[in-house]
């Protein structure tokens, strides 16, 4: 091997391993054919061209693997889960309101319109259940459109309560943030596979079961209030969703967990904050509102960053292990 | 893929392979000859194009030879490659025709304007 060939080969190390395995020999042949006799160092223009092409092959690979490793698939599933959580939040309020109305007569008269206060949870349950059904049927554009309508419904519900019951309005902030996340996730998923294709048959059954348990448990608590418990309306459906996520195939699975946790963080952080805030029963001040909004907006960002860091660490570990295995072979 | 215009190296590589299967260095020489020496593809650019065209199914490996202990891999155009080259050629021709027509319509005006 001449010095020139060795120098070309060391330049080719800029390329990813797979590319080198496929093309190194013929590229060396081309480079050597193009070199005039007596040349000892690669021409500067050739070297620049190789480094540029090699780096963009690396970047291109990283980019296409980002596209191919299931983020889009995971986004459609996480959006479906979040829509189901919002449907659950709406539905449990609706059932609670109905129960109160049946037991104590119509205390829910607003502006002289009986039952008007139930309009908010009714609209929320309806729109998010429609989103869930459309997503499960794989109707991508319908789902996206309904999710946008869901954001409008959440915003409208929040505005509806501002004067009537400011605390109630405050309490709905997380849902608006989660609703926006649903839209963003469905948008991100628009070129990936629909949720039901990602989840597979078993996953769809598990998600449907989660929805049915949530609806059934709420209806049960209406019929028999002493049986009402958050275990059936919240924890069991939640566990079914976790099971559905874990049943998804691997590149998407971990990302569904990360994105699902991102959405769940909004609710979890908000509810935690809410419960501590309620104990103090402080006045609603602009400062309080902006603090609550800021923390609610930050919670998915922080959760996503943590999830991403965890995922990277996990994949680096897996890659290193695969590397060791290959080295021993 | 065929919606956006092809980059020139891509177009020239496909044109080189449209005549006959060629190996890397033969593609470089043919492109240089076609363009009167204006375009001399470098190895990095050439293999970026070849790798992408293979991934898109526009070209495929025809055969491999070893000449003076150097690997020569010959590439040929696929049916899809033929189609892509035809589409791009039609696009370029349509644009060139418009440009030509407008240029010839300009000539009398230019001739009539005071110098």
Tab-separated table of C-alpha atoms in Angstrom:
chain	number	residue	atom	x	y	z
A	1	UNK	CA	0.000	0.000	0.000
A	2	UNK	CA	1.464	3.337	-1.006
A	3	UNK	CA	1.627	6.334	1.317
A	4	UNK	CA	-1.015	8.080	-0.798
A	5	UNK	CA	-3.437	5.177	-0.495
A	6	UNK	CA	-2.925	5.087	3.272
A	7	UNK	CA	-3.669	8.780	3.454
A	8	UNK	CA	-6.842	8.356	1.402
A	9	UNK	CA	-7.913	5.493	3.648
A	10	UNK	CA	-7.393	7.556	6.762
A	11	UNK	CA	-9.479	10.355	5.220
A	12	UNK	CA	-12.238	7.835	4.544
A	13	UNK	CA	-12.519	7.235	8.300
A	14	UNK	CA	-14.711	10.335	8.318
A	15	UNK	CA	-17.462	8.108	6.891
A	16	UNK	CA	-19.708	5.934	9.076
A	17	UNK	CA	-18.652	2.289	9.409
A	18	UNK	CA	-21.515	0.968	7.262
A	19	UNK	CA	-20.664	3.331	4.406
A	20	UNK	CA	-16.988	2.348	4.548
A	21	UNK	CA	-17.809	-1.345	4.498
A	22	UNK	CA	-19.922	-0.783	1.382
A	23	UNK	CA	-17.729	1.661	-0.575
A	24	UNK	CA	-14.206	2.002	0.830
A	25	UNK	CA	-12.519	-0.309	-1.680
A	26	UNK	CA	-14.094	1.165	-4.781
A	27	UNK	CA	-13.650	4.715	-3.493
A	28	UNK	CA	-9.942	4.045	-2.957
A	29	UNK	CA	-9.834	2.664	-6.510
A	30	UNK	CA	-11.494	5.824	-7.847
A	31	UNK	CA	-9.233	8.125	-5.828
A	32	UNK	CA	-6.114	6.263	-6.918
A	33	UNK	CA	-7.219	6.255	-10.579
A	34	UNK	CA	-7.703	10.000	-10.383
A	35	UNK	CA	-4.329	10.704	-8.783
A	36	UNK	CA	-1.595	11.750	-11.163
A	37	UNK	CA	1.649	9.700	-10.962
A	38	UNK	CA	4.035	10.854	-8.269
A	39	UNK	CA	1.371	12.397	-6.038
A	40	UNK	CA	2.097	11.693	-2.378
A	41	UNK	CA	-0.624	13.667	-0.622
A	42	UNK	CA	-4.337	13.799	-1.402
A	43	UNK	CA	-5.358	16.869	-3.379
A	44	UNK	CA	-6.834	19.513	-1.063
A	45	UNK	CA	-10.072	19.705	-3.085
A	46	UNK	CA	-10.498	15.911	-2.882
A	47	UNK	CA	-9.832	15.934	0.852
A	48	UNK	CA	-12.366	18.723	1.475
A	49	UNK	CA	-14.928	16.913	-0.674
A	50	UNK	CA	-14.406	13.624	1.206
A	51	UNK	CA	-14.677	15.226	4.632
A	52	UNK	CA	-17.803	17.126	3.627
A	53	UNK	CA	-19.490	14.062	2.101
A	54	UNK	CA	-18.366	11.833	4.973
A	55	UNK	CA	-19.717	14.173	7.618
A	56	UNK	CA	-23.019	14.618	5.839
A	57	UNK	CA	-23.278	10.819	5.530
A	58	UNK	CA	-22.876	10.682	9.310
A	59	UNK	CA	-25.375	13.478	9.903
A	60	UNK	CA	-27.755	12.021	7.338
A	61	UNK	CA	-27.590	8.687	9.094
A	62	UNK	CA	-28.255	10.313	12.468
A	63	UNK	CA	-31.153	12.275	10.962
A	64	UNK	CA	-32.730	9.341	9.168
A	65	UNK	CA	-32.347	7.170	12.248
A	66	UNK	CA	-34.145	9.896	14.239
A	67	UNK	CA	-36.906	9.642	11.716
A	68	UNK	CA	-36.864	5.900	11.697
A	69	UNK	CA	-36.602	5.143	15.408
A	70	UNK	CA	-40.235	5.552	16.178
A	71	UNK	CA	-40.645	9.096	17.538
A	72	UNK	CA	-43.502	9.765	15.148
A	73	UNK	CA	-45.097	6.428	15.904
A	74	UNK	CA	-44.737	7.115	19.614
A	75	UNK	CA	-46.225	10.600	19.236
A	76	UNK	CA	-49.490	9.259	17.836
A	77	UNK	CA	-49.800	6.780	20.725
A	78	UNK	CA	-48.928	9.351	23.413
A	79	UNK	CA	-51.476	11.737	21.881
A	80	UNK	CA	-54.121	8.999	22.029
A	81	UNK	CA	-53.309	8.316	25.700
A	82	UNK	CA	-53.475	12.017	26.555
A	83	UNK	CA	-56.814	12.385	24.750
A	84	UNK	CA	-58.130	9.462	26.771
A	85	UNK	CA	-56.912	11.076	30.015
A	86	UNK	CA	-58.696	14.315	29.053
A	87	UNK	CA	-61.855	12.371	28.206
A	88	UNK	CA	-61.586	10.712	31.623
A	89	UNK	CA	-61.158	14.069	33.373
A	90	UNK	CA	-64.241	15.439	31.597
A	91	UNK	CA	-66.292	12.326	32.106
A	92	UNK	CA	-65.661	12.041	35.845
A	93	UNK	CA	-66.728	15.681	36.298
A	94	UNK	CA	-69.850	15.058	34.247
A	95	UNK	CA	-70.806	12.005	36.301
A	96	UNK	CA	-70.081	13.820	39.553
A	97	UNK	CA	-72.286	16.729	38.463
A	98	UNK	CA	-75.089	14.434	37.363
A	99	UNK	CA	-74.921	12.578	40.677
A	100	UNK	CA	-75.181	15.796	42.619
A	101	UNK	CA	-78.103	16.909	40.497
A	102	UNK	CA	-79.982	13.663	41.071
A	103	UNK	CA	-79.350	13.563	44.787
A	104	UNK	CA	-79.845	17.193	45.692
A	105	UNK	CA	-81.979	18.498	42.872
A	106	UNK	CA	-80.653	21.022	40.390
A	107	UNK	CA	-78.091	23.071	42.267
A	108	UNK	CA	-76.315	23.585	39.008
A	109	UNK	CA	-78.470	26.316	37.638
A	110	UNK	CA	-76.396	29.026	36.049
A	111	UNK	CA	-77.745	32.226	34.555
A	112	UNK	CA	-81.230	30.730	34.970
A	113	UNK	CA	-80.432	27.828	32.680
A	114	UNK	CA	-80.843	24.496	34.471
A	115	UNK	CA	-77.998	22.074	33.945
A	116	UNK	CA	-75.867	24.662	32.146
A	117	UNK	CA	-72.952	23.907	34.410
A	118	UNK	CA	-72.884	20.399	33.033
A	119	UNK	CA	-72.365	21.738	29.536
A	120	UNK	CA	-68.647	22.147	30.187
A	121	UNK	CA	-67.822	18.570	31.303
A	122	UNK	CA	-70.288	17.162	28.753
A	123	UNK	CA	-68.592	18.987	25.900
A	124	UNK	CA	-65.135	17.986	27.141
A	125	UNK	CA	-66.004	14.302	27.511
A	126	UNK	CA	-67.707	14.247	24.126
A	127	UNK	CA	-64.905	15.889	22.153
A	128	UNK	CA	-62.084	13.840	23.696
A	129	UNK	CA	-64.002	10.570	23.393
A	130	UNK	CA	-64.485	11.413	19.705
A	131	UNK	CA	-60.741	12.052	19.407
A	132	UNK	CA	-60.025	8.670	21.045
A	133	UNK	CA	-62.461	6.847	18.757
A	134	UNK	CA	-61.142	8.574	15.615
A	135	UNK	CA	-57.539	7.792	16.632
A	136	UNK	CA	-58.392	4.144	17.317
A	137	UNK	CA	-60.081	3.919	13.909
A	138	UNK	CA	-56.941	5.348	12.314
A	139	UNK	CA	-58.711	8.420	10.840
A	140	UNK	CA	-55.672	10.663	10.959
A	141	UNK	CA	-56.993	13.953	9.602
A	142	UNK	CA	-60.291	13.673	11.449
A	143	UNK	CA	-58.369	13.011	14.654
A	144	UNK	CA	-56.171	16.073	14.158
A	145	UNK	CA	-59.187	18.283	13.438
A	146	UNK	CA	-61.083	16.995	16.461
A	147	UNK	CA	-58.030	17.559	18.674
A	148	UNK	CA	-57.915	21.214	17.588
A	149	UNK	CA	-61.621	21.430	18.442
A	150	UNK	CA	-60.693	19.880	21.806
A	151	UNK	CA	-58.272	22.732	22.531
A	152	UNK	CA	-61.024	25.235	21.712
A	153	UNK	CA	-63.459	23.402	24.011
A	154	UNK	CA	-60.883	23.392	26.839
A	155	UNK	CA	-60.170	27.086	26.336
A	156	UNK	CA	-63.899	27.837	26.219
A	157	UNK	CA	-64.529	25.827	29.397
A	158	UNK	CA	-61.724	27.664	31.159
A	159	UNK	CA	-63.123	31.031	30.075
A	160	UNK	CA	-66.636	29.936	31.113
A	161	UNK	CA	-65.542	29.493	34.745
A	162	UNK	CA	-63.368	32.590	35.084
A	163	UNK	CA	-66.207	34.737	36.480
A	164	UNK	CA	-68.446	32.024	37.912
A	165	UNK	CA	-65.793	30.213	39.910
A	166	UNK	CA	-62.204	31.415	39.451
A	167	UNK	CA	-60.772	28.424	41.331
A	168	UNK	CA	-62.541	26.054	38.989
A	169	UNK	CA	-61.040	27.946	36.092
A	170	UNK	CA	-57.570	27.671	37.617
A	171	UNK	CA	-58.108	23.992	38.117
A	172	UNK	CA	-58.492	23.508	34.374
A	173	UNK	CA	-55.161	25.005	33.340
A	174	UNK	CA	-53.388	21.654	33.080
A	175	UNK	CA	-56.053	20.349	30.727
A	176	UNK	CA	-55.544	23.216	28.322
A	177	UNK	CA	-51.790	22.583	28.331
A	178	UNK	CA	-52.366	18.838	27.851
A	179	UNK	CA	-54.842	19.546	25.031
A	180	UNK	CA	-52.262	21.672	23.207
A	181	UNK	CA	-49.759	18.823	23.666
A	182	UNK	CA	-52.264	16.419	22.097
A	183	UNK	CA	-52.515	18.644	19.012
A	184	UNK	CA	-48.734	19.019	18.794
A	185	UNK	CA	-48.219	15.253	19.140
A	186	UNK	CA	-50.833	14.379	16.510
A	187	UNK	CA	-49.235	16.955	14.203
A	188	UNK	CA	-45.788	15.441	14.791
A	189	UNK	CA	-47.245	11.992	14.126
A	190	UNK	CA	-48.900	13.013	10.877
A	191	UNK	CA	-46.224	11.372	8.700
A	192	UNK	CA	-45.788	8.348	10.963
A	193	UNK	CA	-48.088	5.398	11.373
A	194	UNK	CA	-51.471	5.867	13.074
A	195	UNK	CA	-51.707	4.799	16.719
A	196	UNK	CA	-53.539	1.585	16.036
A	197	UNK	CA	-50.883	0.373	13.614
A	198	UNK	CA	-48.177	1.152	16.181
A	199	UNK	CA	-50.053	-0.492	19.055
A	200	UNK	CA	-51.066	-3.624	17.186
A	201	UNK	CA	-54.165	-5.682	17.886
A	202	UNK	CA	-53.378	-6.384	21.528
A	203	UNK	CA	-52.535	-2.753	22.208
A	204	UNK	CA	-55.801	-1.526	20.687
A	205	UNK	CA	-57.723	-4.005	22.858
A	206	UNK	CA	-55.882	-2.750	25.967
A	207	UNK	CA	-56.549	0.912	25.153
A	208	UNK	CA	-60.217	0.170	24.401
A	209	UNK	CA	-60.404	-1.732	27.700
A	210	UNK	CA	-58.907	1.295	29.496
A	211	UNK	CA	-61.580	3.540	27.952
A	212	UNK	CA	-64.385	1.115	28.826
A	213	UNK	CA	-63.189	0.614	32.412
A	214	UNK	CA	-62.963	4.400	32.833
A	215	UNK	CA	-66.501	4.923	31.477
A	216	UNK	CA	-67.911	1.911	33.321
A	217	UNK	CA	-66.355	2.861	36.653
A	218	UNK	CA	-67.727	6.382	36.376
A	219	UNK	CA	-71.216	5.142	35.522
A	220	UNK	CA	-70.981	2.676	38.415
A	221	UNK	CA	-70.071	5.455	40.819
A	222	UNK	CA	-73.150	7.340	39.631
A	223	UNK	CA	-75.406	4.346	40.310
A	224	UNK	CA	-73.710	3.377	43.552
A	225	UNK	CA	-71.744	6.313	44.981
A	226	UNK	CA	-70.330	4.214	47.824
A	227	UNK	CA	-68.488	2.123	45.227
A	228	UNK	CA	-66.833	5.099	43.647
A	229	UNK	CA	-63.052	5.035	43.853
A	230	UNK	CA	-60.219	6.512	41.882
A	231	UNK	CA	-58.679	3.037	41.618
A	232	UNK	CA	-61.221	2.030	38.988
A	233	UNK	CA	-61.631	5.395	37.285
A	234	UNK	CA	-57.946	6.334	37.201
A	235	UNK	CA	-55.376	3.731	38.293
A	236	UNK	CA	-56.752	0.681	36.453
A	237	UNK	CA	-57.192	2.510	33.109
A	238	UNK	CA	-53.719	4.001	33.644
A	239	UNK	CA	-52.198	0.562	34.146
A	240	UNK	CA	-53.974	-0.736	31.039
A	241	UNK	CA	-52.402	2.123	29.043
A	242	UNK	CA	-48.980	1.284	30.465
A	243	UNK	CA	-49.546	-2.338	29.419
A	244	UNK	CA	-50.542	-1.185	25.918
A	245	UNK	CA	-47.375	0.936	25.682
A	246	UNK	CA	-45.178	-1.960	26.785
A	247	UNK	CA	-46.845	-4.237	24.219
A	248	UNK	CA	-45.680	-1.944	21.384
A	249	UNK	CA	-42.582	-3.020	19.413
A	250	UNK	CA	-39.226	-1.783	20.661
A	251	UNK	CA	-38.108	1.364	18.852
A	252	UNK	CA	-41.488	2.967	19.520
A	253	UNK	CA	-42.014	1.451	22.979
A	254	UNK	CA	-39.387	3.456	24.900
A	255	UNK	CA	-40.450	6.635	23.135
A	256	UNK	CA	-44.102	6.074	24.004
A	257	UNK	CA	-42.975	5.811	27.626
A	258	UNK	CA	-40.978	9.068	27.351
A	259	UNK	CA	-43.770	11.005	25.596
A	260	UNK	CA	-46.477	9.460	27.778
A	261	UNK	CA	-44.534	10.517	30.874
A	262	UNK	CA	-44.167	13.997	29.355
A	263	UNK	CA	-47.935	14.381	29.106
A	264	UNK	CA	-48.581	12.692	32.442
A	265	UNK	CA	-46.119	15.091	34.103
A	266	UNK	CA	-48.444	17.987	33.231
A	267	UNK	CA	-51.292	16.430	35.179
A	268	UNK	CA	-49.143	15.053	37.983
A	269	UNK	CA	-47.236	18.283	38.679
A	270	UNK	CA	-50.399	20.340	38.428
A	271	UNK	CA	-52.476	18.150	40.737
A	272	UNK	CA	-49.641	18.035	43.268
A	273	UNK	CA	-49.328	21.803	43.119
A	274	UNK	CA	-53.076	22.190	43.269
A	275	UNK	CA	-53.472	20.073	46.385
A	276	UNK	CA	-50.788	21.965	48.240
A	277	UNK	CA	-52.250	25.274	47.059
A	278	UNK	CA	-55.766	24.289	48.149
A	279	UNK	CA	-54.581	23.706	51.677
A	280	UNK	CA	-53.522	27.305	51.955
A	281	UNK	CA	-56.682	28.619	50.346
A	282	UNK	CA	-54.849	31.706	49.243
A	283	UNK	CA	-56.383	34.431	47.164
A	284	UNK	CA	-56.052	34.190	43.418
A	285	UNK	CA	-53.543	36.846	42.454
A	286	UNK	CA	-51.957	37.498	39.067
A	287	UNK	CA	-48.649	36.363	40.578
A	288	UNK	CA	-50.180	33.058	41.674
A	289	UNK	CA	-51.785	32.502	38.279
A	290	UNK	CA	-48.577	33.208	36.404
A	291	UNK	CA	-46.591	30.956	38.768
A	292	UNK	CA	-49.070	28.111	38.277
A	293	UNK	CA	-49.101	28.603	34.498
A	294	UNK	CA	-45.311	28.766	34.309
A	295	UNK	CA	-44.812	25.601	36.349
A	296	UNK	CA	-47.494	23.801	34.334
A	297	UNK	CA	-45.845	24.801	31.065
A	298	UNK	CA	-42.378	23.834	32.308
A	299	UNK	CA	-43.393	20.416	33.623
A	300	UNK	CA	-43.656	18.673	30.210
A	301	UNK	CA	-40.417	20.310	29.032
A	302	UNK	CA	-38.495	19.087	32.078
A	303	UNK	CA	-40.114	15.642	31.923
A	304	UNK	CA	-39.261	15.313	28.217
A	305	UNK	CA	-35.656	16.420	28.774
A	306	UNK	CA	-35.247	13.883	31.597
A	307	UNK	CA	-36.882	11.151	29.511
A	308	UNK	CA	-34.649	11.948	26.542
A	309	UNK	CA	-31.518	11.856	28.722
A	310	UNK	CA	-32.608	8.493	30.143
A	311	UNK	CA	-33.299	7.131	26.667
A	312	UNK	CA	-29.898	8.293	25.370
A	313	UNK	CA	-28.088	6.711	28.299
A	314	UNK	CA	-29.992	3.477	27.803
A	315	UNK	CA	-29.271	3.340	24.090
A	316	UNK	CA	-25.596	4.175	24.580
A	317	UNK	CA	-25.379	1.318	27.060
A	318	UNK	CA	-27.119	-1.075	24.656
A	319	UNK	CA	-24.833	0.031	21.817
A	320	UNK	CA	-21.729	-0.507	23.925
A	321	UNK	CA	-22.903	-3.980	24.847
A	322	UNK	CA	-23.556	-4.790	21.179
A	323	UNK	CA	-20.056	-3.478	20.402
A	324	UNK	CA	-18.510	-5.824	22.977
A	325	UNK	CA	-20.393	-8.765	21.552
A	326	UNK	CA	-19.153	-7.948	18.059
A	327	UNK	CA	-15.581	-7.573	19.312
A	328	UNK	CA	-15.679	-11.084	20.786
A	329	UNK	CA	-17.041	-12.705	17.664
B	1	UNK	CA	-38.493	12.503	-5.144
B	2	UNK	CA	-39.295	13.408	-8.720
B	3	UNK	CA	-41.284	16.416	-7.475
B	4	UNK	CA	-38.218	18.505	-6.683
B	5	UNK	CA	-35.618	19.248	-9.340
B	6	UNK	CA	-32.568	16.985	-9.357
B	7	UNK	CA	-29.194	18.353	-8.389
B	8	UNK	CA	-26.800	18.553	-11.300
B	9	UNK	CA	-24.401	15.775	-10.160
B	10	UNK	CA	-27.378	13.430	-9.740
B	11	UNK	CA	-28.662	14.231	-13.211
B	12	UNK	CA	-25.207	13.768	-14.738
B	13	UNK	CA	-24.582	10.449	-12.945
B	14	UNK	CA	-27.915	9.087	-14.177
B	15	UNK	CA	-27.119	10.310	-17.690
B	16	UNK	CA	-23.721	8.588	-17.574
B	17	UNK	CA	-25.348	5.316	-16.539
B	18	UNK	CA	-28.126	5.652	-19.126
B	19	UNK	CA	-25.678	4.698	-21.881
B	20	UNK	CA	-24.205	1.584	-20.283
B	21	UNK	CA	-23.269	0.203	-16.857
B	22	UNK	CA	-20.202	2.057	-15.599
B	23	UNK	CA	-17.879	1.877	-12.598
B	24	UNK	CA	-17.101	4.910	-10.426
B	25	UNK	CA	-14.082	6.242	-12.280
B	26	UNK	CA	-15.748	5.710	-15.668
B	27	UNK	CA	-18.697	7.808	-14.450
B	28	UNK	CA	-16.325	10.646	-13.500
B	29	UNK	CA	-14.638	10.530	-16.904
B	30	UNK	CA	-17.927	10.329	-18.817
B	31	UNK	CA	-19.397	13.279	-16.895
B	32	UNK	CA	-16.253	15.304	-17.577
B	33	UNK	CA	-16.479	14.449	-21.292
B	34	UNK	CA	-20.226	15.249	-21.456
B	35	UNK	CA	-19.753	18.666	-19.876
B	36	UNK	CA	-16.599	19.500	-21.807
B	37	UNK	CA	-14.539	19.313	-18.621
B	38	UNK	CA	-16.739	21.780	-16.731
B	39	UNK	CA	-17.871	19.207	-14.166
B	40	UNK	CA	-15.258	16.916	-12.704
B	41	UNK	CA	-17.007	14.937	-9.953
B	42	UNK	CA	-14.910	14.217	-6.891
B	43	UNK	CA	-15.074	10.885	-5.078
B	44	UNK	CA	-17.007	12.212	-2.072
B	45	UNK	CA	-19.678	13.863	-4.231
B	46	UNK	CA	-19.899	10.891	-6.598
B	47	UNK	CA	-20.385	8.321	-3.841
B	48	UNK	CA	-22.873	10.502	-1.981
B	49	UNK	CA	-24.935	10.503	-5.197
B	50	UNK	CA	-24.428	6.779	-5.903
B	51	UNK	CA	-25.362	5.793	-2.343
B	52	UNK	CA	-28.518	7.917	-2.422
B	53	UNK	CA	-29.557	6.733	-5.884
B	54	UNK	CA	-29.101	3.127	-4.774
B	55	UNK	CA	-31.192	3.734	-1.657
B	56	UNK	CA	-33.894	5.312	-3.828
B	57	UNK	CA	-33.804	2.346	-6.197
B	58	UNK	CA	-32.832	4.442	-9.238
B	59	UNK	CA	-29.590	2.518	-9.835
B	60	UNK	CA	-28.301	-0.914	-8.863
B	61	UNK	CA	-25.064	-2.859	-8.912
B	62	UNK	CA	-24.500	-4.506	-12.303
B	63	UNK	CA	-21.311	-6.493	-11.612
B	64	UNK	CA	-17.983	-6.341	-9.856
B	65	UNK	CA	-14.536	-6.766	-11.314
B	66	UNK	CA	-11.081	-6.683	-9.825
B	67	UNK	CA	-8.592	-4.916	-12.088
B	68	UNK	CA	-4.994	-4.643	-10.907
B	69	UNK	CA	-6.151	-5.651	-7.419
B	70	UNK	CA	-8.607	-2.714	-7.362
B	71	UNK	CA	-12.350	-3.223	-6.963
B	72	UNK	CA	-14.497	-1.939	-9.812
B	73	UNK	CA	-18.199	-2.022	-9.119
B	74	UNK	CA	-20.374	-1.334	-12.157
B	75	UNK	CA	-23.715	0.409	-11.669
B	76	UNK	CA	-26.682	0.384	-14.022
B	77	UNK	CA	-29.917	2.345	-14.297
B	78	UNK	CA	-33.088	0.635	-13.023
B	79	UNK	CA	-36.560	1.077	-14.519
B	80	UNK	CA	-37.340	3.658	-11.847
B	81	UNK	CA	-34.053	5.419	-12.647
B	82	UNK	CA	-34.959	5.564	-16.317
B	83	UNK	CA	-38.312	7.083	-15.411
B	84	UNK	CA	-36.753	9.649	-13.044
B	85	UNK	CA	-34.212	10.687	-15.679
B	86	UNK	CA	-36.985	10.990	-18.305
B	87	UNK	CA	-39.105	13.143	-15.966
B	88	UNK	CA	-36.178	15.408	-15.133
B	89	UNK	CA	-35.196	15.691	-18.790
B	90	UNK	CA	-38.752	16.713	-19.705
B	91	UNK	CA	-38.745	19.306	-16.925
B	92	UNK	CA	-35.435	20.780	-18.042
B	93	UNK	CA	-36.559	20.798	-21.678
B	94	UNK	CA	-39.817	22.575	-20.834
B	95	UNK	CA	-37.896	25.260	-18.949
B	96	UNK	CA	-35.309	25.617	-21.668
B	97	UNK	CA	-38.088	25.966	-24.269
B	98	UNK	CA	-39.731	28.795	-22.321
B	99	UNK	CA	-36.382	30.546	-21.878
B	100	UNK	CA	-35.593	30.134	-25.574
B	101	UNK	CA	-38.981	31.517	-26.636
B	102	UNK	CA	-38.644	34.559	-24.388
B	103	UNK	CA	-35.103	35.222	-25.533
B	104	UNK	CA	-36.118	35.132	-29.197
B	105	UNK	CA	-39.066	37.452	-28.447
B	106	UNK	CA	-36.620	39.883	-26.816
B	107	UNK	CA	-34.256	40.090	-29.749
B	108	UNK	CA	-36.272	42.482	-31.954
B	109	UNK	CA	-36.827	44.822	-28.964
B	110	UNK	CA	-33.150	44.827	-28.119
B	111	UNK	CA	-32.301	45.473	-31.759
B	112	UNK	CA	-34.748	48.391	-31.899
B	113	UNK	CA	-33.594	50.122	-28.738
B	114	UNK	CA	-31.085	52.943	-29.121
B	115	UNK	CA	-27.625	51.739	-28.311
